[in-house]
JSON list of C-alpha atoms in Angstrom, two decimals:
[
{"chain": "A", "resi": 1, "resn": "UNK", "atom": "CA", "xyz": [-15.82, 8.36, -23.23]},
{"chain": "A", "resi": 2, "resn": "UNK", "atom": "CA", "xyz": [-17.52, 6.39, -20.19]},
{"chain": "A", "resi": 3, "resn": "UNK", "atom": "CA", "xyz": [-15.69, 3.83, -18.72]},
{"chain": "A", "resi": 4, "resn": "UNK", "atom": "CA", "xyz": [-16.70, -0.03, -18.93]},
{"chain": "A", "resi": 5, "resn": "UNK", "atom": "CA", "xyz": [-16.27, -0.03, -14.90]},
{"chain": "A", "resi": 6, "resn": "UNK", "atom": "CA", "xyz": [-18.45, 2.86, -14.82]},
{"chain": "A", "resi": 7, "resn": "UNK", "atom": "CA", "xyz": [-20.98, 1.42, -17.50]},
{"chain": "A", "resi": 8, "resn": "UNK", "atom": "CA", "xyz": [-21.56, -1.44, -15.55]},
{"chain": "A", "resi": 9, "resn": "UNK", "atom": "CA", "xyz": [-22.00, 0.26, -12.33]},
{"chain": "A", "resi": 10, "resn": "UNK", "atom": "CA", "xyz": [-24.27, 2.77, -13.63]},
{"chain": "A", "resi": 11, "resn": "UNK", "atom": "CA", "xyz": [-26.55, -0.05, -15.15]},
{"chain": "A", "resi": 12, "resn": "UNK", "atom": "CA", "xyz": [-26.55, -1.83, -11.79]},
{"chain": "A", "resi": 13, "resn": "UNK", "atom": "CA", "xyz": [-28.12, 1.19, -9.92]},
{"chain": "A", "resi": 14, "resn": "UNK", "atom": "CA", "xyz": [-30.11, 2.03, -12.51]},
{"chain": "A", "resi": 15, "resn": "UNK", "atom": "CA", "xyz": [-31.59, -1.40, -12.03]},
{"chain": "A", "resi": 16, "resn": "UNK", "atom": "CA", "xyz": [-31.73, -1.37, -8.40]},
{"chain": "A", "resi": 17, "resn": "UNK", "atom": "CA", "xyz": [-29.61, -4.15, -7.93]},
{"chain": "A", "resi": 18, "resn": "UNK", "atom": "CA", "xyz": [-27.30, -4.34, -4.81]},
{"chain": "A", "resi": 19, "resn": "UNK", "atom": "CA", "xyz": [-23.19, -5.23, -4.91]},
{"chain": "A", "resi": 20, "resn": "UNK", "atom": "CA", "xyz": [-24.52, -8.96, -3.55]},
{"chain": "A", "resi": 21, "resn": "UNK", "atom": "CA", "xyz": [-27.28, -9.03, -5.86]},
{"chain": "A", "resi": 22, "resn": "UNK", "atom": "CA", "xyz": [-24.66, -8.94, -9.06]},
{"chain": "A", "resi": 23, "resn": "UNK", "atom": "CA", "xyz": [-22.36, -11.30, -6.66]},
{"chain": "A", "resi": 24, "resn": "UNK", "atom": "CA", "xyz": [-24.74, -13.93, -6.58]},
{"chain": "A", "resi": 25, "resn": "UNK", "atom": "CA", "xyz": [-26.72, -13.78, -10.12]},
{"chain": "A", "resi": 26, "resn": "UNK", "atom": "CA", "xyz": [-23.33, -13.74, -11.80]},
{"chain": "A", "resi": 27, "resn": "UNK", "atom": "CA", "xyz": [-21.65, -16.32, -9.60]},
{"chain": "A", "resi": 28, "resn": "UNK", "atom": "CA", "xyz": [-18.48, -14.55, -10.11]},
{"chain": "A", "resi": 29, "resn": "UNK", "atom": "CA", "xyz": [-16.52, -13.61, -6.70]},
{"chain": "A", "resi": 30, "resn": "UNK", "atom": "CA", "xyz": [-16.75, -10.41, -5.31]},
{"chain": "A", "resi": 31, "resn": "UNK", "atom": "CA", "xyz": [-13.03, -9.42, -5.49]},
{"chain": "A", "resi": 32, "resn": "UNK", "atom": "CA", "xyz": [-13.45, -9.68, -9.68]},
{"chain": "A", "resi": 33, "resn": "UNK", "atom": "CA", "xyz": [-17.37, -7.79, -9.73]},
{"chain": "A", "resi": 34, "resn": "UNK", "atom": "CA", "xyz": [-15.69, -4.63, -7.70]},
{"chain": "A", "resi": 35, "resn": "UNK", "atom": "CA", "xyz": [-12.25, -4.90, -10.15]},
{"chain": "A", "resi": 36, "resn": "UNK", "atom": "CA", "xyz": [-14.62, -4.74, -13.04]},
{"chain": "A", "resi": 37, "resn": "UNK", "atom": "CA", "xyz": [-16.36, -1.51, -11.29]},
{"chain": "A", "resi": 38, "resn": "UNK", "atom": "CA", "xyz": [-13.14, 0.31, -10.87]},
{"chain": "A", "resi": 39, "resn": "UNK", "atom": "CA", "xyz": [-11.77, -0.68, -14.46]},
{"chain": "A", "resi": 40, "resn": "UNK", "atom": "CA", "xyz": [-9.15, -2.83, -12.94]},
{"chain": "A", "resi": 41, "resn": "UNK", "atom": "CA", "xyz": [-9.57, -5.50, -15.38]},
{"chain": "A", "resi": 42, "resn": "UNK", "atom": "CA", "xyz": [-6.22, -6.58, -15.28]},
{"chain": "A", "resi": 43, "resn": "UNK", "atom": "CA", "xyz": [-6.82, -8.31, -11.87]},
{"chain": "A", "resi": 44, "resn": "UNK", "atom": "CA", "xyz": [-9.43, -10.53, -13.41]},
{"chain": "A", "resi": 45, "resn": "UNK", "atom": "CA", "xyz": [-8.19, -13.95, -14.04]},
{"chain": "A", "resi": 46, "resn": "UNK", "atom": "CA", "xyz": [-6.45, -14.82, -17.26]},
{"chain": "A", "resi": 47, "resn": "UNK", "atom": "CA", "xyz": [-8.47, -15.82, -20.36]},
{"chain": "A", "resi": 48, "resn": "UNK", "atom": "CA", "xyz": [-12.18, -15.68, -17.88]},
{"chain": "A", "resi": 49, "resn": "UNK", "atom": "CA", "xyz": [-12.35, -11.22, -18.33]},
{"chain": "A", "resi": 50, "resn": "UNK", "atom": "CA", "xyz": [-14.52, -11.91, -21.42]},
{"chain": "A", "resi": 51, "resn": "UNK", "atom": "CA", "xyz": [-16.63, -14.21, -19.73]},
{"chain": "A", "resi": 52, "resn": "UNK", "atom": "CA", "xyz": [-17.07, -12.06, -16.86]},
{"chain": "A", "resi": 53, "resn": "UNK", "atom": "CA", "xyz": [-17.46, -9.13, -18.60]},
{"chain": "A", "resi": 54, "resn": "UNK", "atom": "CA", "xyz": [-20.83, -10.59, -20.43]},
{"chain": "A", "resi": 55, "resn": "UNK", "atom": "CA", "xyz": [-22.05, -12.49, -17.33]},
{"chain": "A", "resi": 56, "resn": "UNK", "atom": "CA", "xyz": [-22.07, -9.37, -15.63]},
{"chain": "A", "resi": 57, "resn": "UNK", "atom": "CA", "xyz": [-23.49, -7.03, -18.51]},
{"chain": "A", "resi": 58, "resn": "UNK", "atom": "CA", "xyz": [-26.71, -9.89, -19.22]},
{"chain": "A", "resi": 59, "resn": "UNK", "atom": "CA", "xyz": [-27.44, -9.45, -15.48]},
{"chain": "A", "resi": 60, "resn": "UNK", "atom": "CA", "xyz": [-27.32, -5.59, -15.72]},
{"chain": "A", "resi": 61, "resn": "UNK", "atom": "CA", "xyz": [-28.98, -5.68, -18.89]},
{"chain": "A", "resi": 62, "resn": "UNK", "atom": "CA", "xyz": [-26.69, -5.01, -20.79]},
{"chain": "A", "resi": 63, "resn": "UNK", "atom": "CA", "xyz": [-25.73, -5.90, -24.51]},
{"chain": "A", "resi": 64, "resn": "UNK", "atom": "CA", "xyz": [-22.66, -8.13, -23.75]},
{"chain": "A", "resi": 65, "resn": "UNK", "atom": "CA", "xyz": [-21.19, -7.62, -26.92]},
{"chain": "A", "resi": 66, "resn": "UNK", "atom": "CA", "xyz": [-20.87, -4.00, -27.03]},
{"chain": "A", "resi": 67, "resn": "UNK", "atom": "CA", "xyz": [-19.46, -4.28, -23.88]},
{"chain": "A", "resi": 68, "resn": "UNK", "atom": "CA", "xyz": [-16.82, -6.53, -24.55]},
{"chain": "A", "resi": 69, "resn": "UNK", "atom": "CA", "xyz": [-15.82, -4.69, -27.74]},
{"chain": "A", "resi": 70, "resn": "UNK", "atom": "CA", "xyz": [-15.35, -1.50, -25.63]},
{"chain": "A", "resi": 71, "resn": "UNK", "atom": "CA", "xyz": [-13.30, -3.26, -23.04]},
{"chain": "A", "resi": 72, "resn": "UNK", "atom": "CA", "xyz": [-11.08, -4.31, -26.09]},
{"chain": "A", "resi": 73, "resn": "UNK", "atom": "CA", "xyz": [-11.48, -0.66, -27.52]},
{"chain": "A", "resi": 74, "resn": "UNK", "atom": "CA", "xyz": [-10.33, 0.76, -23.96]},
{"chain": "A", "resi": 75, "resn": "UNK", "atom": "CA", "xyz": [-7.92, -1.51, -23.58]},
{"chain": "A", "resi": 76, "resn": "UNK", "atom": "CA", "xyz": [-6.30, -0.57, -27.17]},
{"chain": "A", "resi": 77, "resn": "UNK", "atom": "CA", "xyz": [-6.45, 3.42, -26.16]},
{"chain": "A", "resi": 78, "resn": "UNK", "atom": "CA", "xyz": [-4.98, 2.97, -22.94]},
{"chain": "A", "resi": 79, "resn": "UNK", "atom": "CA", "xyz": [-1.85, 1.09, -24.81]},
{"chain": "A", "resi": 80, "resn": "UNK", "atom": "CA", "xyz": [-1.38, 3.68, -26.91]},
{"chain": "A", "resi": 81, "resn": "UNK", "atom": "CA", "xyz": [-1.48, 6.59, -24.33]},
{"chain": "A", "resi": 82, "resn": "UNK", "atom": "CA", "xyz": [1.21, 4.81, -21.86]},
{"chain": "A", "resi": 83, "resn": "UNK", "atom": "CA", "xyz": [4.16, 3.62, -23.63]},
{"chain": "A", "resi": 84, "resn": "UNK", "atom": "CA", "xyz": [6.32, 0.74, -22.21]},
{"chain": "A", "resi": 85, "resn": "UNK", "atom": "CA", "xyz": [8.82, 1.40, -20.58]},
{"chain": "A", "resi": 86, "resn": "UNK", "atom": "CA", "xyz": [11.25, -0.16, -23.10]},
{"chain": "A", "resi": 87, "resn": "UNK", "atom": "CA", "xyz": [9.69, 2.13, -25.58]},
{"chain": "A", "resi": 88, "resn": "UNK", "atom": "CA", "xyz": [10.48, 4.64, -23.11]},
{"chain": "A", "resi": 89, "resn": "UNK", "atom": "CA", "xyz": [14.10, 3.17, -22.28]},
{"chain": "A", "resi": 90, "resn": "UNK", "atom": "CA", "xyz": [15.09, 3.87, -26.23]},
{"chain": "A", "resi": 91, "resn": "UNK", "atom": "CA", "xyz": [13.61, 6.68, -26.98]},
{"chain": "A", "resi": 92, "resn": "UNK", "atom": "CA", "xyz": [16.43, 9.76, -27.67]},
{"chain": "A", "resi": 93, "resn": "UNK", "atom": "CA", "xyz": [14.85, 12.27, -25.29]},
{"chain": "A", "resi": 94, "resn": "UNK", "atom": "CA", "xyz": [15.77, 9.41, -22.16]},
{"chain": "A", "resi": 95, "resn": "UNK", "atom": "CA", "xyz": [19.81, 9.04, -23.76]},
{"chain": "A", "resi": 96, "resn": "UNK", "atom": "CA", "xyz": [20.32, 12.33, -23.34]},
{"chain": "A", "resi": 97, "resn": "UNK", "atom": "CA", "xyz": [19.25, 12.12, -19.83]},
{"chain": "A", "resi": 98, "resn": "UNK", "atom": "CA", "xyz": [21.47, 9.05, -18.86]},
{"chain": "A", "resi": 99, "resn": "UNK", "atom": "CA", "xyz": [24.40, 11.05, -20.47]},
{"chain": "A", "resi": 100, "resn": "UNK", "atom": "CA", "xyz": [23.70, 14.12, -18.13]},
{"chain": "A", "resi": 101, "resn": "UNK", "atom": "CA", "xyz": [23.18, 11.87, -15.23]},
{"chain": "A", "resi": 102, "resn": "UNK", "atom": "CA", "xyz": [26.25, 10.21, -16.15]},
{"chain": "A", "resi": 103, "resn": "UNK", "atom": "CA", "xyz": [28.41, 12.97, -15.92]},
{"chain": "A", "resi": 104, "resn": "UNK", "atom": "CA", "xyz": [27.36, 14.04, -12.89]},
{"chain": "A", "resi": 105, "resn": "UNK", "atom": "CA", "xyz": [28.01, 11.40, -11.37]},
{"chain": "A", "resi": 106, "resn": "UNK", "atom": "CA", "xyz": [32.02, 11.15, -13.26]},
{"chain": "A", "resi": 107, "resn": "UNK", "atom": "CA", "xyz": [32.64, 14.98, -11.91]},
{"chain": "A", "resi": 108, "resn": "UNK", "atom": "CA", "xyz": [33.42, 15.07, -8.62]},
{"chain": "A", "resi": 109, "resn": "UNK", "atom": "CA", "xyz": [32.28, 18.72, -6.93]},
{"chain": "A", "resi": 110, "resn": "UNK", "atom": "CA", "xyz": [34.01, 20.35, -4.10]},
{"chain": "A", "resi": 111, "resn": "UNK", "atom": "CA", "xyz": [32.45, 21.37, -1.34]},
{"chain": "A", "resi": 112, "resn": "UNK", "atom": "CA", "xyz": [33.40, 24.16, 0.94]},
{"chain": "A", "resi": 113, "resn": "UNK", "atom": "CA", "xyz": [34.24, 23.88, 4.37]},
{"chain": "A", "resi": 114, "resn": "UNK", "atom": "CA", "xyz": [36.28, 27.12, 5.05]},
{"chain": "A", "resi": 115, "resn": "UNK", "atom": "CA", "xyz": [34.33, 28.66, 7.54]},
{"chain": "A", "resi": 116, "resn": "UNK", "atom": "CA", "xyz": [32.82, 25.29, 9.60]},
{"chain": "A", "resi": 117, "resn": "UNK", "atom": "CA", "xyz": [34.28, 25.57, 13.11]},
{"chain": "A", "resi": 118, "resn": "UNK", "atom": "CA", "xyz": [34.23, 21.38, 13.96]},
{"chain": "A", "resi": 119, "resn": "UNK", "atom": "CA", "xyz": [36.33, 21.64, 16.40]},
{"chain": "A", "resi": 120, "resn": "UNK", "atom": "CA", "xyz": [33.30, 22.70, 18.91]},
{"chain": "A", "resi": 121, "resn": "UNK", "atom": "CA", "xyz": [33.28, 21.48, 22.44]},
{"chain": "A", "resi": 122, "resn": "UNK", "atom": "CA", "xyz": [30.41, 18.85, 22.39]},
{"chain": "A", "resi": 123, "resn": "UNK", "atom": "CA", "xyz": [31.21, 17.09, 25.61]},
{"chain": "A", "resi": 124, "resn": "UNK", "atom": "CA", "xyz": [30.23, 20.20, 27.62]},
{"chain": "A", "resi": 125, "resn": "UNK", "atom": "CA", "xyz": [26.32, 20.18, 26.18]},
{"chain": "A", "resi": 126, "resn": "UNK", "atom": "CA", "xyz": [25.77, 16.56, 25.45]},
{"chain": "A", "resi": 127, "resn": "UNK", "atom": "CA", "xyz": [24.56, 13.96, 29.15]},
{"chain": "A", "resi": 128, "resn": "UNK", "atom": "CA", "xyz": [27.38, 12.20, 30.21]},
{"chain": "A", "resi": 129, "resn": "UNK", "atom": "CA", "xyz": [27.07, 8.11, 31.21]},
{"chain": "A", "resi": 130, "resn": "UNK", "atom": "CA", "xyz": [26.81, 8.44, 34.59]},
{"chain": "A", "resi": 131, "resn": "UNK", "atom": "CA", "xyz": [23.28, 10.82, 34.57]},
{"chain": "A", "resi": 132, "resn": "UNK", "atom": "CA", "xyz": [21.91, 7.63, 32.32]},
{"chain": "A", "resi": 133, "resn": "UNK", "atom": "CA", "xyz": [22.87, 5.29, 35.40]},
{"chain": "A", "resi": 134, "resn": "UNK", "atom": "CA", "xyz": [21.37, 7.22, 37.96]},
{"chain": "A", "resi": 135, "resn": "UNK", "atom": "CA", "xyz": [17.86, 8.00, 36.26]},
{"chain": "A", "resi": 136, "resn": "UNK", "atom": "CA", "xyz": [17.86, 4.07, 35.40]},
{"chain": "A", "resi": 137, "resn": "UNK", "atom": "CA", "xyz": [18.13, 2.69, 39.13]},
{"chain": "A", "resi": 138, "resn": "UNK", "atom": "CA", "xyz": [15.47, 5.27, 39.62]},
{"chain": "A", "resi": 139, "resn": "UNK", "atom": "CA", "xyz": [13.39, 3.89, 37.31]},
{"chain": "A", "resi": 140, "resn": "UNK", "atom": "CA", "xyz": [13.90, 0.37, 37.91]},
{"chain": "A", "resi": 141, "resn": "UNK", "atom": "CA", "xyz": [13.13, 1.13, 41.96]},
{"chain": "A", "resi": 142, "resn": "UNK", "atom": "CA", "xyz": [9.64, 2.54, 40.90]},
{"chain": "A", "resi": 143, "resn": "UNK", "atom": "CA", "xyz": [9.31, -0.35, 39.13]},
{"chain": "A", "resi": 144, "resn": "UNK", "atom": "CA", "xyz": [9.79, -2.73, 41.69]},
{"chain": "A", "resi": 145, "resn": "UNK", "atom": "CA", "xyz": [7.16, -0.97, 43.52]},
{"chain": "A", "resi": 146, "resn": "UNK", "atom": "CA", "xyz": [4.67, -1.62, 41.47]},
{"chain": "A", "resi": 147, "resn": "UNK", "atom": "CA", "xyz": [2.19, -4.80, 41.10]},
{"chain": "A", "resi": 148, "resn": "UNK", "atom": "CA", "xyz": [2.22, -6.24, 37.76]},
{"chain": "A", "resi": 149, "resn": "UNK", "atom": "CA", "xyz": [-0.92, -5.74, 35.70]},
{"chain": "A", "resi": 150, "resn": "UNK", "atom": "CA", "xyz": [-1.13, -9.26, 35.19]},
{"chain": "A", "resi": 151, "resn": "UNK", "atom": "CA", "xyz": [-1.19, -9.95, 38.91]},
{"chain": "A", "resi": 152, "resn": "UNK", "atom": "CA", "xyz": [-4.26, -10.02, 41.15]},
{"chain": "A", "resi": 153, "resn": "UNK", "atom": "CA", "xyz": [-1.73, -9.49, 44.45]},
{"chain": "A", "resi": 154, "resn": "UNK", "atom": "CA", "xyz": [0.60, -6.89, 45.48]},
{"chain": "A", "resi": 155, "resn": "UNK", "atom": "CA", "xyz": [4.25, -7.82, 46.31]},
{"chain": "A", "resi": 156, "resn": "UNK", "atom": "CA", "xyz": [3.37, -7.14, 49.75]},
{"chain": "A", "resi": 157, "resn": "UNK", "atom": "CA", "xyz": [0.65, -10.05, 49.51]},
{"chain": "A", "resi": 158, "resn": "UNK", "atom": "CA", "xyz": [1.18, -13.47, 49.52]},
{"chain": "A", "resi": 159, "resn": "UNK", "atom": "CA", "xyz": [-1.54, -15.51, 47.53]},
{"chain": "A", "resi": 160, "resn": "UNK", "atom": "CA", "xyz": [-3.48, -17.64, 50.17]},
{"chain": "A", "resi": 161, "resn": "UNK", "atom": "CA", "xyz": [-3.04, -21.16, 48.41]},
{"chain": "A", "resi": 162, "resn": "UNK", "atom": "CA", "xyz": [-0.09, -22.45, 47.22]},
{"chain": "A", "resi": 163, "resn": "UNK", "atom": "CA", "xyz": [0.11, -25.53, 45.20]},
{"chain": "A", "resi": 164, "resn": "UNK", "atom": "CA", "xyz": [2.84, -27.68, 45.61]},
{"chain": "A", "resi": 165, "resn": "UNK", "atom": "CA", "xyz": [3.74, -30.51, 43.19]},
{"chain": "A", "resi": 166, "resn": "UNK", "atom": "CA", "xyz": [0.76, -33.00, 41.93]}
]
């Protein structure tokens, strides 16, 4: 079963008709022409997807009402492939899967630790304080040597002018 999105599309190219064409016979914005191309017709404004729908099929040459009764046909099958999630939420097959989960989380489980040596020296492998300090004041002298980016002078240069209060 073709798609209304992909109906519509199809029509347009078969008619040689650009994206901007559609844009600007239908007046409709171009956000809403692409969500109709994609099927997203549940980003079309409330209460205008009809309206668009046949707008857009009369400028594609299209019969508007067939369209619009397979939008409400597609939108009918696609309800009754995905349930809601409260339809979901009650269903027996999901209580049985809270119980489990339920469960596990009310039994505690041991884990062993027999064999983990923690008490390992770390101190002897990890850098101590003072190697941070020295490799900072290192860095912090190399960047005193060098002119900012933003700056057309070195630090050794002085600019020429200087302005002193107005």
């Amino acid at each position: 079963m073709n798609k209304i999105g992909d109906t519509l599309r199809d029509a347009r190219i078969e008619k040689k008709l650009s994206f901007d064409d559609v844009v600007d016979k239908t007046g409709i914005a171009p956000h809403y022409i692409l969500a109709m191309e994609l099927d997203q017709l549940k980003l079309l404004p409330e209460g205008k997807t009809n309206e668009y729908l046949e707008k857009y099929a009369q400028v594609v040459g299209l019969d508007p009402v067939s369209i619009i009764h397979g939008y409400r046909n597609q939108e009918m099958s696609d309800e009754l492939i995905l349930p809601s999630s409260a339809e979901l939420a009650a269903s027996p097959d999901s209580n049985i899967e809270k119980k489990d989960e339920e469960k596990s989380i009310e039994e505690p489980q041991e884990l062993a630790i027999d064999s983990l040596d923690v008490t390992q020296n770390i101190t002897e492998e990890s850098p101590q304080i003072e190697d941070f300090k020295v490799k900072s004041e290192e860095v912090s002298e190399k960047i005193e040597t060098i002119p900012s980016r933003l700056s057309k002078y070195d630090y050794d240069e002085e600019p020429k002018r200087k302005f002193h209060g107005l």
